[in-house]
C-alpha positions as MATLAB code, in Angstrom:
seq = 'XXXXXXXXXXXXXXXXXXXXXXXXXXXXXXXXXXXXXXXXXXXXXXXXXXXXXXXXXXXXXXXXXXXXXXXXXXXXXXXXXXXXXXXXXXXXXXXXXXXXXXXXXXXXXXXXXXXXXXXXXXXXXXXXXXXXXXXXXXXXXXXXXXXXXXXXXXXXXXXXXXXXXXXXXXXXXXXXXXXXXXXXXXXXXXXXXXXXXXXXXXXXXXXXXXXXXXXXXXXXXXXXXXXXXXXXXXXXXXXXXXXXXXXXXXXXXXXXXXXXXXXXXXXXXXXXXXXXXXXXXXXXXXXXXXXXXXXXXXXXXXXXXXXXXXXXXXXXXXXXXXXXXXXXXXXXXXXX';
ca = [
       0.000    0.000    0.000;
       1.176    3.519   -1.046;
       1.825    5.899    1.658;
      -0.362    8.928    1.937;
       1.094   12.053    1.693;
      -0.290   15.720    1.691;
       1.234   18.221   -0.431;
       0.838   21.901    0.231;
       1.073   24.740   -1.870;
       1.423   28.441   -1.547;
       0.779   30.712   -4.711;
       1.087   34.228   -5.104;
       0.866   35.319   -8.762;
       3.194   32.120   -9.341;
       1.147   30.480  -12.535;
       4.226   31.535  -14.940;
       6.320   28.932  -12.495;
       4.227   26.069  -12.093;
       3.787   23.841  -15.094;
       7.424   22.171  -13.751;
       6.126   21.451  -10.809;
       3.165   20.572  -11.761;
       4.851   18.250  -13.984;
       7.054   16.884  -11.590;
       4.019   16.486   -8.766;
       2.073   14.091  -11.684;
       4.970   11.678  -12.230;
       5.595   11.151   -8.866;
       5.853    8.170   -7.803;
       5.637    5.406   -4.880;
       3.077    7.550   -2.926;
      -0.316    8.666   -3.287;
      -0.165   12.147   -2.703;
      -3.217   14.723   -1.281;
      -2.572   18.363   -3.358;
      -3.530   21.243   -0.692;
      -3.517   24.781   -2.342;
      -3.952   28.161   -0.666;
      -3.907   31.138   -3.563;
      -2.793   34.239   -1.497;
      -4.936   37.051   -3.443;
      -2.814   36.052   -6.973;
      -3.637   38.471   -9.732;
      -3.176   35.277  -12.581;
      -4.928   32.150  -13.336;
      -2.596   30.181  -11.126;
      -5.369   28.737   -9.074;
      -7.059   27.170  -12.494;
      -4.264   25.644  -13.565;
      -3.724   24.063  -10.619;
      -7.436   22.634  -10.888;
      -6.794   21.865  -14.527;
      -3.876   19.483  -13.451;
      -5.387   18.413  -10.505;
      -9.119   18.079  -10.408;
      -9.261   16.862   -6.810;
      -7.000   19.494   -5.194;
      -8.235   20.804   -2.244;
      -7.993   25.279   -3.306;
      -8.080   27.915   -0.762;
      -8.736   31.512   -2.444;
      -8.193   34.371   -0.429;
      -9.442   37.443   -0.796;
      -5.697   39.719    1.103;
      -2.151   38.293    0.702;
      -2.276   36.551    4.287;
       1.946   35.483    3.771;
       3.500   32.273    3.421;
       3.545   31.497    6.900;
      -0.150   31.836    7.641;
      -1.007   30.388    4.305;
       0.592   27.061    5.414;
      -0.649   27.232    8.767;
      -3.860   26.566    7.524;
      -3.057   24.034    4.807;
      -1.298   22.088    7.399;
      -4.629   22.434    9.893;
      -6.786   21.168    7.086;
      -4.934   18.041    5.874;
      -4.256   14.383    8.510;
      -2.042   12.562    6.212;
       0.957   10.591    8.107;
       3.426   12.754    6.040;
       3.104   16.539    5.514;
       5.363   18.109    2.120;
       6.017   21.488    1.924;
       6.769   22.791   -1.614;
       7.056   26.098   -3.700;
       5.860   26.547   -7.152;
       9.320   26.892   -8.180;
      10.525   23.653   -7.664;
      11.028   20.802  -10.196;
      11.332   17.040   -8.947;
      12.583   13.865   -9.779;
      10.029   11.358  -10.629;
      10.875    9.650   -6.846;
      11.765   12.477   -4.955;
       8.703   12.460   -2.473;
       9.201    8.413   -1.904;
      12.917    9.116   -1.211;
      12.006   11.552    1.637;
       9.320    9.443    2.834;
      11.575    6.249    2.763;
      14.715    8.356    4.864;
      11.733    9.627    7.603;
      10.254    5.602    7.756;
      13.939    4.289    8.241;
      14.935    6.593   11.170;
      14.194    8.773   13.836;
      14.254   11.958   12.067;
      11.095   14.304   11.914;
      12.173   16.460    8.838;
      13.933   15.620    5.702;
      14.434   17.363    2.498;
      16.507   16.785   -1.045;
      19.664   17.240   -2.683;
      18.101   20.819   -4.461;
      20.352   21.889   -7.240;
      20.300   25.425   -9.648;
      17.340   25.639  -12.184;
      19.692   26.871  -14.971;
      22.770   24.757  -13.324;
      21.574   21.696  -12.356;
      25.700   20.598  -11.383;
      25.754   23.317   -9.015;
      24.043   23.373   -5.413;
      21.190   25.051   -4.305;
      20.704   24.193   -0.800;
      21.712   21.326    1.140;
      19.645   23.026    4.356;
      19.898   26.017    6.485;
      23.432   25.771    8.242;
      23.716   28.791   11.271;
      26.042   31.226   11.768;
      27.258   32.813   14.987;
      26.375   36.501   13.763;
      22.714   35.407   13.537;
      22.667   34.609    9.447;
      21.378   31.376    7.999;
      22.636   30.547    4.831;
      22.020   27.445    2.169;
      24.008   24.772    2.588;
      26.855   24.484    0.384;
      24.994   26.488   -1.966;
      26.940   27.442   -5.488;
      29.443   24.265   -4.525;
      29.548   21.481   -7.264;
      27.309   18.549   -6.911;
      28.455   15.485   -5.370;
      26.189   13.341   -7.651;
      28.094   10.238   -5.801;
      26.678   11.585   -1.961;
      23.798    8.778   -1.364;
      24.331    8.993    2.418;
      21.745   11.315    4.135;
      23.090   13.953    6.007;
      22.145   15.513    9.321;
      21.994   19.405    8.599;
      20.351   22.150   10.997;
      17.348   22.312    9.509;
      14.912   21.994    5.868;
      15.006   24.725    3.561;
      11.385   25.802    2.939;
      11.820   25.604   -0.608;
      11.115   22.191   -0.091;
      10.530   19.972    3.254;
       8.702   16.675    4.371;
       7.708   15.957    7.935;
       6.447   13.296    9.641;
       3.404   14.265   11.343;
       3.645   12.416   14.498;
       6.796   13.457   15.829;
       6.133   17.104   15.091;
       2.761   17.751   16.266;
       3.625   18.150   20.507;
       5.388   20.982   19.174;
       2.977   22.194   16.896;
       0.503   21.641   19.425;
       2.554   23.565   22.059;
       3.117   26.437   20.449;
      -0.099   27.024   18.339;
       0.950   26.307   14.583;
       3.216   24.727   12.728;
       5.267   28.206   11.852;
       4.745   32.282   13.807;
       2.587   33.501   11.586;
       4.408   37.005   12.424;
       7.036   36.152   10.454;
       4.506   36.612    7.113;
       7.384   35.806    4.665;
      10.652   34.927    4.612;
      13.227   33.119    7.221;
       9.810   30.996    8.887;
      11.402   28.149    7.922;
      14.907   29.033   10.075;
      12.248   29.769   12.538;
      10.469   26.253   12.654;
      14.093   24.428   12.064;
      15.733   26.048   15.413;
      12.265   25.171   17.465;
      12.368   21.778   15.870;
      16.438   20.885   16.573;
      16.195   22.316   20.230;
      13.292   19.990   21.415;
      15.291   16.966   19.916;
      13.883   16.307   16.546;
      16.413   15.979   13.578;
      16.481   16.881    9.778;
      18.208   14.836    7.145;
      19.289   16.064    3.666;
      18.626   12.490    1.730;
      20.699   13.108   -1.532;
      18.933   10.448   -3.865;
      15.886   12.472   -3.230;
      16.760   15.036   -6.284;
      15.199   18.517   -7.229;
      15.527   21.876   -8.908;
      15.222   25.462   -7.544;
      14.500   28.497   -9.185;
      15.393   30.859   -6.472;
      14.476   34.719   -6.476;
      15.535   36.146   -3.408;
      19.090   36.153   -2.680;
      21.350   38.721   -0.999;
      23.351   40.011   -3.966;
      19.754   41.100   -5.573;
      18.586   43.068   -2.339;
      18.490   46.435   -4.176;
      16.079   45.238   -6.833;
      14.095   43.101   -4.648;
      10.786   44.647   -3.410;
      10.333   47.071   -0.499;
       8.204   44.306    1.629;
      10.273   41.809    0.940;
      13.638   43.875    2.613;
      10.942   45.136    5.339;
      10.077   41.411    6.147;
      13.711   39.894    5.657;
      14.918   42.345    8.453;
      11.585   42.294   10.859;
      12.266   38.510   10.935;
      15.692   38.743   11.360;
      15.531   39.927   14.819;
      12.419   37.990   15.361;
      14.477   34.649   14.671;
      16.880   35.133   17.539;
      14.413   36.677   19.780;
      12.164   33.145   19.758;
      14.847   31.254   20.010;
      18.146   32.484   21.407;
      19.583   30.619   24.883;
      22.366   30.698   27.033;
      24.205   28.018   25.717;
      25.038   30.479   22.706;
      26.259   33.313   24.349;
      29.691   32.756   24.188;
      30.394   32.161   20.625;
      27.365   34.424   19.047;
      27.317   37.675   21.361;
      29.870   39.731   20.011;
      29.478   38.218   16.155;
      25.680   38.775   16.266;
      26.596   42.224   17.938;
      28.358   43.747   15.360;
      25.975   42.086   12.500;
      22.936   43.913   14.215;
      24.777   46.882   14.441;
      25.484   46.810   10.702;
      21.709   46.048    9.653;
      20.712   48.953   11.598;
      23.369   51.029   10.506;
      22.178   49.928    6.462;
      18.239   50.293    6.951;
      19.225   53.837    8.734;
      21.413   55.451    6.007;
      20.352   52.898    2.993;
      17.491   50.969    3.124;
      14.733   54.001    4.934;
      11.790   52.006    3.299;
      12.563   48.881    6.162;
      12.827   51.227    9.273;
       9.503   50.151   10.373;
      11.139   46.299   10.613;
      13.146   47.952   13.029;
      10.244   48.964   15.031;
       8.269   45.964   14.518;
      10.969   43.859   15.497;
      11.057   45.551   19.018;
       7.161   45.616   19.661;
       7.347   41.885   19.102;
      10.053   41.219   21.438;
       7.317   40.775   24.710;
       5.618   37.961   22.658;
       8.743   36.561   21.078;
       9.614   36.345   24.739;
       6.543   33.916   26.005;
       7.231   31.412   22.957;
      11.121   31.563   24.278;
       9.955   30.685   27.774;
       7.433   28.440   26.099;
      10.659   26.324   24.193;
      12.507   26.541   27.077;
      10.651   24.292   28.683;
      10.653   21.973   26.352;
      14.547   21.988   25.167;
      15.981   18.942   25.354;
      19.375   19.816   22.931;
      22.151   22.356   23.027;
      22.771   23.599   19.699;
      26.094   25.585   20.000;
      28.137   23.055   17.891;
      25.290   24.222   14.586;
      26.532   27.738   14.904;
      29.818   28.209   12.873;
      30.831   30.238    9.987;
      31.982   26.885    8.471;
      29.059   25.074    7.388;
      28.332   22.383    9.800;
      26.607   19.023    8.888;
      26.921   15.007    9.548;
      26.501   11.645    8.241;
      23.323   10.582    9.547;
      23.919    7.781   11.275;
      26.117    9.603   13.791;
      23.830   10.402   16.220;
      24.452   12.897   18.469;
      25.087   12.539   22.617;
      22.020   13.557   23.815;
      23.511   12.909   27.302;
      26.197   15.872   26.231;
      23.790   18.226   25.357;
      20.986   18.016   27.646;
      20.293   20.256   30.668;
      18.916   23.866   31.348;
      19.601   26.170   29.113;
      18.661   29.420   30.216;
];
């Protein structure tokens, strides 16, 4: 018998992107999968392809752009499937890319996995291997623009899932979805949620695995060297959540080796949304009004931290083979 598994998808005026992964979603294979679609306002016929391709889809029209983070909130509240896979439009898959994730989640203890994602118009070059940490506060793609070891086939223990592209295993996620309301903080609207739900995730235990033979493409937009032509709400939300990132999630075990990097990275942002980027001041406002409710959920994780996660934060990318496990008896105890 097939494993069920439900797909969700976010669109915002995405139709021009999503015959590939359209494509890709109708040969896959191994798994009977549950489309999930949630149009955030789109000015295009994005929605109707969707229901061209896939009659049965379950579509979710909006009337306001609501974000990405709220938008999957309530895709994920909707659907019950065992297995829960997060996707963008701009993503193209191999033909058993979902099985492959689904197969490296059944065959361990992991509760997030996601693929080998290489370049849309270089396929031989990385795209993201996960979110690796840094100790000024960034998260970056994993060995992103690095050649392709098409020869990896061991899965690899990284930080976290890039939300490009992400399967979890219901089950071992939900006390913490229960615990703290949703799957992501819907404040974050857009942009670095999925750093967000990674750091919650790795502190109360649960692991992610990149599974290389589980192979896709990304066409990615947003990327730091395009900042200046990117739109205003974009910048406004990639700061806001910046702040709000560490702010949910920081503890004590970091402060040594991320005080005086993340220190002198804050005072930089500030210094660039001050004197070059005016438009994203009010991040820096919004950022601070959230702090007392960033705070609770902080409080809220602390209780239920069971890792210390000071060995993720390095400005070399950090990552494992899989099957090294890490010494939970190490890295257990009060945090903060």
């Amino acid at each position: 018998m097939m494993i069920e598994v439900d797909v969700f998808l976010v669109l915002y005026n995405s139709a021009g992107e999503l015959p590939a992964l359209l494509r890709s979603l109708r040969r896959q294979k191994g798994v009977r999968l549950h489309l999930h679609v949630f149009d955030n306002a789109s000015k295009d016929d994005g929605a109707a392809r969707v229901r061209e391709a896939f009659p049965t889809a379950r579509i979710t029209i909006s009337r306001q752009n609501l974000g990405f983070a709220p938008a999957m909130n309530a895709l994920y509240e909707q659907s019950r499937a065992p297995f829960a896979c997060l996707v963008n439009p701009d993503i193209d898959m191999e033909p058993d890319c979902l099985a492959q994730l689904v197969s490296a989640l059944s065959q361990s203890t992991a509760s997030v996995a996601q693929p080998l994602l290489s370049q849309w118009t270089q396929p031989a070059l990385v795209d993201s291997l996960g979110i690796t940490m840094r100790p000024d506060g960034r998260h970056l793609d994993l060995a992103r623009d690095e050649p392709v070891l098409w020869y990896l086939t061991q899965p690899l223990q990284v930080f976290g899932a890039t939300g490009a592209l992400m399967m979890l295993h219901r089950a071992r996620i939900e006390p913490v979805v229960l615990a703290f309301g949703s799957l992501f903080d819907e404040r974050f609207h857009s942009y670095r949620e999925d750093a967000d739900l990674a750091w919650r995730l790795r502190a109360c235990g649960h692991e992610c695995l990149m599974t290389p033979l589980a192979r896709a493409r990304h066409r990615r937009h947003v990327l730091p060297e395009r900042r200046s032509s990117l739109p205003a709400f974009i910048n406004y939300h990639g700061v806001k959540n910046r702040f709000l990132l560490r702010q949910n999630n920081w503890s004590l075990d970091l402060l040594a080796g991320t005080l005086v990097p993340s220190l002198l990275r804050d005072i930089a942002v500030v210094g660039y949304v001050i004197f070059k980027e005016r438009s994203s001041l009010g991040a820096l406002r919004d950022a601070l009004l959230a702090l007392p409710e960033s705070l609770k959920r902080r409080r809220r994780l602390r209780a239920m931290r069971t890792k210390r996660l000071s060995h993720w934060f390095s400005f070399k990318p950090v990552m494992s083979i899989a099957s090294q496990r890490e010494d939970d008896s190490s890295r257990k105890g009060g945090m903060e």
